[in-house]
XYZ file of C-alpha atoms in Angstrom:
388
model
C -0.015 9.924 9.263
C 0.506 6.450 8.582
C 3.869 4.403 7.978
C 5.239 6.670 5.595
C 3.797 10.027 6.734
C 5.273 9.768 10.237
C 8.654 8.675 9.169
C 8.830 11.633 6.234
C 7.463 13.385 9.473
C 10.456 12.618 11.701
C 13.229 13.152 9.317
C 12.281 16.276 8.143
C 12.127 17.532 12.006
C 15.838 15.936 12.429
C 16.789 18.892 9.746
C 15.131 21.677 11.443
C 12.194 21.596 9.105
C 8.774 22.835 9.814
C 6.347 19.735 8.945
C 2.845 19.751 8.985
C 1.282 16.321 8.733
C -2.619 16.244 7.645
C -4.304 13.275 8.326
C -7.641 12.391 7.270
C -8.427 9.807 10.137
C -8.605 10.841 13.788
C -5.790 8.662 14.806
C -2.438 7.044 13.834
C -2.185 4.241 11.820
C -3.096 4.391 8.200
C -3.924 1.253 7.139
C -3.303 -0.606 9.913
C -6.367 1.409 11.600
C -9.041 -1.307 12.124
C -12.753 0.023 11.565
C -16.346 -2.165 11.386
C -16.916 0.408 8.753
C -17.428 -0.292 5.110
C -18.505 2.046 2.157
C -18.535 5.595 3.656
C -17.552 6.945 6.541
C -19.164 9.384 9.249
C -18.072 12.395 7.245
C -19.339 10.876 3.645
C -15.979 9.975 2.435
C -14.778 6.500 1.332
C -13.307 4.251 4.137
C -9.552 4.414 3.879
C -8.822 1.455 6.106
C -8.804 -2.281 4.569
C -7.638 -3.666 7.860
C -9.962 -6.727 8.799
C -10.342 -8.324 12.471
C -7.715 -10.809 12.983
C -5.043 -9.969 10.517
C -1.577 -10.781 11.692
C 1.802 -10.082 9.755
C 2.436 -12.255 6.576
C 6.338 -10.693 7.586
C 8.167 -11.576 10.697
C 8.485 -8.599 12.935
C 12.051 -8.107 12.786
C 11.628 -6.746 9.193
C 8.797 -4.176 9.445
C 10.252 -1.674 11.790
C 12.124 1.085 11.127
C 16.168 0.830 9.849
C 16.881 2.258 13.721
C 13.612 1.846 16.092
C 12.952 -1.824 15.917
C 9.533 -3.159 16.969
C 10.044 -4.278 20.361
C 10.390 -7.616 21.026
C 7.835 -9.950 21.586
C 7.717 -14.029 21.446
C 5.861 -14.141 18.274
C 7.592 -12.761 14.713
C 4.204 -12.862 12.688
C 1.823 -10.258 14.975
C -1.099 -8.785 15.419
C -2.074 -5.462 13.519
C -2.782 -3.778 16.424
C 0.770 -4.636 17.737
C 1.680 -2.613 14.436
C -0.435 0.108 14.983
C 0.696 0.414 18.611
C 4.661 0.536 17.528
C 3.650 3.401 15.146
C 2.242 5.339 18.018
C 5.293 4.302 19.824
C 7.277 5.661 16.827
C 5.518 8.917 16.512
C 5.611 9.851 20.230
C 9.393 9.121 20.536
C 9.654 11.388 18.060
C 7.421 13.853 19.036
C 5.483 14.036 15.668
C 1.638 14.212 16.855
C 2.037 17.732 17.709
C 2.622 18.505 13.772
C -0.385 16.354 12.922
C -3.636 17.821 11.796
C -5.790 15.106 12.489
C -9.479 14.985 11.032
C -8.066 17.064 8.025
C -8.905 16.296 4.239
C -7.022 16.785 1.668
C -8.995 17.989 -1.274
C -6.555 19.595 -4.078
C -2.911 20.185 -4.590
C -1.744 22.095 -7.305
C 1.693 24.169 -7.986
C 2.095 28.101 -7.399
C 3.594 30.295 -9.683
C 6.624 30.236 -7.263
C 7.558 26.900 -7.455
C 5.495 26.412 -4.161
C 2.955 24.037 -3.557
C -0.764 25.611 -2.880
C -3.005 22.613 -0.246
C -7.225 23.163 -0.109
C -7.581 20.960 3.170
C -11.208 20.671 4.556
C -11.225 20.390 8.557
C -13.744 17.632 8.671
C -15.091 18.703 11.982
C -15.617 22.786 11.264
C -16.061 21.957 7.941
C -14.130 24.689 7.139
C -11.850 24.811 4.091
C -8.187 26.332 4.189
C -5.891 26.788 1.414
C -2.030 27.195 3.087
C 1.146 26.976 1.063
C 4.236 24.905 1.276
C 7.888 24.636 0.187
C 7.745 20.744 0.168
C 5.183 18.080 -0.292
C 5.403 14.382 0.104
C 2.712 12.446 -0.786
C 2.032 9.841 1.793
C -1.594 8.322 0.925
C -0.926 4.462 0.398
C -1.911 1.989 -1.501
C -4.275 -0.035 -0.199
C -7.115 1.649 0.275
C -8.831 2.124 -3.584
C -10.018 -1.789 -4.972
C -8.729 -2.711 -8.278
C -12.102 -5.235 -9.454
C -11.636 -7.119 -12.428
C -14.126 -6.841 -15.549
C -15.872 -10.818 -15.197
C -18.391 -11.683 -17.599
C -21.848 -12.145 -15.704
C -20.715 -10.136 -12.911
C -24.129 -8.368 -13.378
C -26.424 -10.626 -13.422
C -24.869 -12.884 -10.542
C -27.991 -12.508 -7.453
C -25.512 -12.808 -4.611
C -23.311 -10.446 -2.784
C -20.141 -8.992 -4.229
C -17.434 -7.426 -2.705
C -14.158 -6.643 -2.866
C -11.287 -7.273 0.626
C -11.819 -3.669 1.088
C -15.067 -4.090 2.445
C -14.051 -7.620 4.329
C -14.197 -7.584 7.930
C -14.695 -10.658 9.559
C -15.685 -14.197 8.642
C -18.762 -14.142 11.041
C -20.686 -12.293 8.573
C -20.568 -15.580 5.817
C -21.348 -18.448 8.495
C -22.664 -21.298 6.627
C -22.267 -19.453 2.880
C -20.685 -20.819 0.194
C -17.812 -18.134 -0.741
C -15.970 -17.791 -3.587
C -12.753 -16.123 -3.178
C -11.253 -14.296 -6.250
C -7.167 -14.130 -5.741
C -4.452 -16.185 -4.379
C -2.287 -13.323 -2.926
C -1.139 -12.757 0.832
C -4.864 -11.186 1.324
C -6.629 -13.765 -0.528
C -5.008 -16.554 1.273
C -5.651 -15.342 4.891
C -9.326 -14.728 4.143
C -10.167 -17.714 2.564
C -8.654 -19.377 5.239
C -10.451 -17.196 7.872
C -13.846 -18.085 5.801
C -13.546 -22.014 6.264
C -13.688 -21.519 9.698
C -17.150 -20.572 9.684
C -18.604 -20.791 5.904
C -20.363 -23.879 4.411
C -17.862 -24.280 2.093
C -14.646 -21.974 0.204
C -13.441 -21.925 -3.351
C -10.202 -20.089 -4.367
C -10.202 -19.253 -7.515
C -6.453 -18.234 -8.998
C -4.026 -18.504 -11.815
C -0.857 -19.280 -10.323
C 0.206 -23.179 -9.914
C -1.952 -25.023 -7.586
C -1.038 -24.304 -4.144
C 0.276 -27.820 -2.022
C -1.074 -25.840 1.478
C -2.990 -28.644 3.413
C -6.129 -26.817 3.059
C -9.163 -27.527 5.235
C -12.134 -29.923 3.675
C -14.127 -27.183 3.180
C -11.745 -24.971 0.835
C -10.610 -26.018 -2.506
C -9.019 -24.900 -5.491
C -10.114 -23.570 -9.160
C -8.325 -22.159 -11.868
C -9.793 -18.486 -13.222
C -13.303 -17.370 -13.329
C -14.897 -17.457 -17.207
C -17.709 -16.030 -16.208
C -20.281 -15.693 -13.339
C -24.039 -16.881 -13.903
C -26.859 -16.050 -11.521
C -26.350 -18.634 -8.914
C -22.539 -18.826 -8.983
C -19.140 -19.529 -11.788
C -18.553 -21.212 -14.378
C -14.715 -21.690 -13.950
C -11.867 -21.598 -17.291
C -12.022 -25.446 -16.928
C -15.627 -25.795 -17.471
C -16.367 -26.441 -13.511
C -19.613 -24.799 -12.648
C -20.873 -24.339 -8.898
C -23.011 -21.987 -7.106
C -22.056 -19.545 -4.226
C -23.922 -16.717 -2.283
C -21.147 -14.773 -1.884
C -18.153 -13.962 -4.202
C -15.024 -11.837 -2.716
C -12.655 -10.053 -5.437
C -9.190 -10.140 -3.424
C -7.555 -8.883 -6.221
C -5.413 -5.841 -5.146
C -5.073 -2.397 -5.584
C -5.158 0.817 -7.435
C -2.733 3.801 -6.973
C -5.209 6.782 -6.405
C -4.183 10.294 -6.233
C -7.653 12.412 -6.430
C -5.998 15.645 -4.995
C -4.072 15.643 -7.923
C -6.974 16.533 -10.125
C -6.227 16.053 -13.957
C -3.274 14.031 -12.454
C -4.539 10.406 -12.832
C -1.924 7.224 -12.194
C -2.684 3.922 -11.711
C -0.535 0.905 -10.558
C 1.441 0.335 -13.795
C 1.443 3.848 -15.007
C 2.733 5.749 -11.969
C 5.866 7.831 -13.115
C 8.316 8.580 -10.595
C 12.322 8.834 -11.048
C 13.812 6.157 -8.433
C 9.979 5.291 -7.534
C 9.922 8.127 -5.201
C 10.251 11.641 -7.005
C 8.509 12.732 -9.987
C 9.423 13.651 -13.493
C 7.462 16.540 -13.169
C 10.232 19.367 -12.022
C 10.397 22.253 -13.893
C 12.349 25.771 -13.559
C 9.088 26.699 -11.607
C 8.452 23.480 -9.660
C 10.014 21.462 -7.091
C 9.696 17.271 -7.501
C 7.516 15.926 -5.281
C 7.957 12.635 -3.469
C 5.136 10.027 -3.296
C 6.671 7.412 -0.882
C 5.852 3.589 -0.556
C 4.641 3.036 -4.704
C 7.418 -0.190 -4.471
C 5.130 -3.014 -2.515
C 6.583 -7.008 -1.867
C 8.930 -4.695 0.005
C 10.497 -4.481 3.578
C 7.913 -1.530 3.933
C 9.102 1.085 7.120
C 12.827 0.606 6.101
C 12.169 1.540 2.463
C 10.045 4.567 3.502
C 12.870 5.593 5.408
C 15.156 5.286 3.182
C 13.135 7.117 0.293
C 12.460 9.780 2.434
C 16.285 10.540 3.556
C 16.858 9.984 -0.399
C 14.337 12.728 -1.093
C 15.919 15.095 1.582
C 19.164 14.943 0.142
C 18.056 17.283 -2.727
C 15.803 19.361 -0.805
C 18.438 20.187 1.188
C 20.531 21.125 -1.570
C 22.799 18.846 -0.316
C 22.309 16.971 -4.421
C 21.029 17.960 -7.392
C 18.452 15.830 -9.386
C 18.894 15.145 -12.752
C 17.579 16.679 -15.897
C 13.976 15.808 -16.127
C 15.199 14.020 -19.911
C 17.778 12.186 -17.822
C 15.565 11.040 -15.480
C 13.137 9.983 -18.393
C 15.789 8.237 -19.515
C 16.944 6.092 -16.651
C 13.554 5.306 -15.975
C 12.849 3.746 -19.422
C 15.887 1.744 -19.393
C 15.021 0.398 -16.484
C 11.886 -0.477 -17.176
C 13.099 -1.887 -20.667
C 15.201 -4.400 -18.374
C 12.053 -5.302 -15.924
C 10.420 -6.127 -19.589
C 13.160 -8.452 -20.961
C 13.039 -10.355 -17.939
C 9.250 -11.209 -18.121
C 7.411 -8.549 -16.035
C 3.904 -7.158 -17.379
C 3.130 -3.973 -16.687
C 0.940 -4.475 -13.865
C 3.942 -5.416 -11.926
C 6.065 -1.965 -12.974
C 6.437 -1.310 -8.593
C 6.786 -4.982 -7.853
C 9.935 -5.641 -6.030
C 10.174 -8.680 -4.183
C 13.732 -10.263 -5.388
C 14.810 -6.783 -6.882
C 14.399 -4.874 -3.758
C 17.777 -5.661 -2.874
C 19.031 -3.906 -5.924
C 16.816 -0.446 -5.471
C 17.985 -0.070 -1.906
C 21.061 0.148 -2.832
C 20.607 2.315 -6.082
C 18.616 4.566 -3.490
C 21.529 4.882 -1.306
C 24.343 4.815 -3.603
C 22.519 7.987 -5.456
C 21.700 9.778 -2.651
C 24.829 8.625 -0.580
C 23.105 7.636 2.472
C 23.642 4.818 4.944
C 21.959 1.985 3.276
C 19.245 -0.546 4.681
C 21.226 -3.408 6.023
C 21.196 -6.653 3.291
C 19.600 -9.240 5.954
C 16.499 -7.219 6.174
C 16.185 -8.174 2.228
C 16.886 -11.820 2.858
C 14.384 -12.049 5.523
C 11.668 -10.699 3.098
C 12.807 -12.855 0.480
C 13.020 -15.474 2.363
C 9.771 -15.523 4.544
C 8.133 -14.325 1.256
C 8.831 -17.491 -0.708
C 7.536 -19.377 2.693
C 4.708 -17.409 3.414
C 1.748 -20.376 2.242
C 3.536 -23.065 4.305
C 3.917 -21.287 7.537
C-alpha cells in the first residue's frame, strides 16, 4: 500500500474490480513511512522503510503526484516526506481504497495454480495466523528501496568501526563529532553527507563520478573510490589514507522478490516485457505486473500509467504478445541501451529515456499518455539537483 499499490488499487476499482491490497506495515506510505527503527522490526521481519528524519524531495512537487490528483499546493516545490506521505493518504481516501487494505498482513509465498490463478500464503502479523486465498490478478507492488545493495571492499572485515548501509541511517545526531565516511555520490548520498557535516567532526565522500563543484562545507570533502579499508579507516584509489569511526555504504539498491521463492531477480537481471509485465505467461498463467522497476523516473505518473497499461490486457480489452515476441523486443531494446554505453546495472535506469517509454507505454496500450512537461521537469531538476 504504498505509491504503486494504492494507485494499481484505485484503477482496478474504476473497472469494477474486486482488489484486495495486503500491506505489511500498519499504515500508508511505503517508503515514505518514517520509523527510528533499524534491523528488525516488532514482528522479527526486516525494516522496510529507508526513510530518514529530515528528508525532503530531490523533485519539485509538481512532478510526483499523480497524472490527475496533483499534490496540493504549497509554497515550497522540494517538500517534506511527510507532506508525501500525507498526499498518499489524501490519495487513498479520495478514492476510497483503505477499506480494501489488509494492513499488518505478510506476504510469504506466491506461486501459480493449475488454473492459471494465482495461489497468496499471507501471515496476519497480529493473529499470527496464516491464510492461503486465491486470485485472478496479481500486481506486485513491493519497491525498491528497501533491500541494500553493499559493495564487496577489500578490508571491510577487519575495519573496527561501525558500518552501515542508508538503510539503517536515521539521523545525523547519532555521528556528532565522528569522522564519517560516506560511500556514494547519488541523490541519497549527497543529502546525508550533507546532513552529517552539520554535526560530525569531519565528512568524506567517496565517489567515482567527476568531482562535484557544490560549495561544500569545510568539514566535507571529496575522494575518488575506496581501494580498500584498513582497521582505522581507507586507503582511497589515489593512495590517500585517513581514518574514520564510521563508514556509510549509500550505494543503492537491490530488486528483492522473496515471495517468489526459486524466483530470484536483481537490479540488472529483472525480466519484464515493457518493464512492467513478465515474460512468464503461459497457456496456464496470466503475466503478472511488478510496477515501479524503471527509477530516475517521474515516479506516481509512471505507476499510473503502467498500471492502466497492464489493465488494458486484463480486461481483454488487448492481447499481449507471444512470450518469443516479447523476448524479442526486449533484447533489442536492451541491445540499443548497450550500444549507447549503459552497463548492466543501469538495465531500469531511465532518466533522459523516460520520455521515450511513456510514450511506448501508451502508444501500446493506447491510453492517454503522461503529459511531456512532467518529463522535462524531471530532466531538468535532475541535471540541477547538486546546485539547488
Amino acid at each position: 500500500a504504498g505509491m504503486a499499490g494504492i494507485a494499481a488499487a484505485r484503477r482496478v476499482l474504476e473497472l469494477g474490480g474486486e482488489v484486495t491490497v495486503f500491506e505489511r506495515m500498519g499504515e500508508i506510505g511505503g517508503t515514505w513511512i518514517y520509523t527510528d527503527d533499524v534491523g528488525m522490526d516488532q514482528f522479527g521481519l526486516p525494516v522496510h522503510t529507508s526513510m530518514y528524519r529530515g528528508l525532503r524531495t530531490n523533485l519539485p512537487k509538481e512532478v510526483m503526484g499523480y497524472p490527475d490528483f496533483p499534490i496540493p499546493p504549497q509554497s515550497k516545490s522540494y517538500i517534506a516526506s511527510h507532506d508525501i506521505l500525507a498526499f498518499l493518504r489524501l490519495y487513498a481516501n479520495r478514492f476510497d481504497i483503505v477499506r480494501h487494505i489488509k494492513f499488518n498482513h505478510h506476504v510469504v509465498q506466491v506461486q501459480p495454480t493449475g488454473d492459471g490463478r494465482w495461489q497468496i500464503e499471507v501471515q496476519n502479523l497480529i493473529s499470527k495466523t496464516t491464510v492461503l486465498s486465491n486470485f485472478d490478478f496479481l500486481f506486485v507492488c513491493n519497491g525498491h528501496y528497501h533491500t541494500p545493495s553493499v559493495p564487496a571492499i577489500e578490508g571491510s572485515a577487519q575495519f573496527r568501526g561501525q558500518q552501515l548501509h542508508s538503510h539503517d541511517y536515521r539521523c545525523a545526531d547519532h555521528y556528532a563529532n565522528k569522522a564519517v565516511l560516506v560511500i556514494g555520490a547519488g541523490p541519497s548520498g549527497m543529502d546525508i553527507a550533507l546532513e552529517l557535516a552539520k554535526t560530525a567532526q569531519r565528512v568524506t565522500l567517496s565517489h567515482h563520478m567527476d568531482r562535484l563543484t557544490f560549495p561544500f562545507p569545510a568539514n566535507l570533502t571529496q575522494q575518488p573510490d575506496v581501494a580498500r579499508l584498513t582497521d582505522t579507516g581507507a586507503r582511497f584509489v589515489n593512495g590517500v589514507e585517513a581514518s574514520f569511526d564510521v563508514v556509510l555504504y549509500c550505494t543503492g539498491f537491490r530488486y528483492s522478490f522473496p515471495f517468489w521463492g526459486k524466483i530470484a531477480a536483481s537490479r540488472s537481471r529483472t525480466i519484464m516485457f515493457n518493464r512492467c509485465t513478465s515474460t512468464a505467461s503461459t497457456s496456464t498463467n496470466r503475466p503478472w505486473p511488478s510496477l515501479g522497476l524503471p527509477y530516475y523516473v517521474c515516479a506516481a505518473q509512471m505507476m499510473d500509467l503502467q498500471v492502466r497499461f497492464c489493465l488494458e490486457f486484463f480486461a481483454g480489452r488487448r492481447c499481449l504478445p507471444t512470450r518469443p515476441e516479447m523476448l524479442a523486443d526486449m533484447e533489442q531494446e536492451m541491445d540499443a541501451r548497450w550500444r549507447r554505453g549503459y552497463k548492466r546495472r543501469h538495465a531500469h535506469m531511465m532518466g533522459p529515456d523516460q520520455g521515450q517509454y511513456y510514450d511506448d507505454l501508451a502508444q501500446t496500450a493506447g491510453i492517454k499518455p503522461i503529459a511531456p512537461v512532467m518529463t522535462k521537469l524531471h530532466n531538468e531538476s535532475s541535471q540541477r539537483f547538486v546546485t539547488i
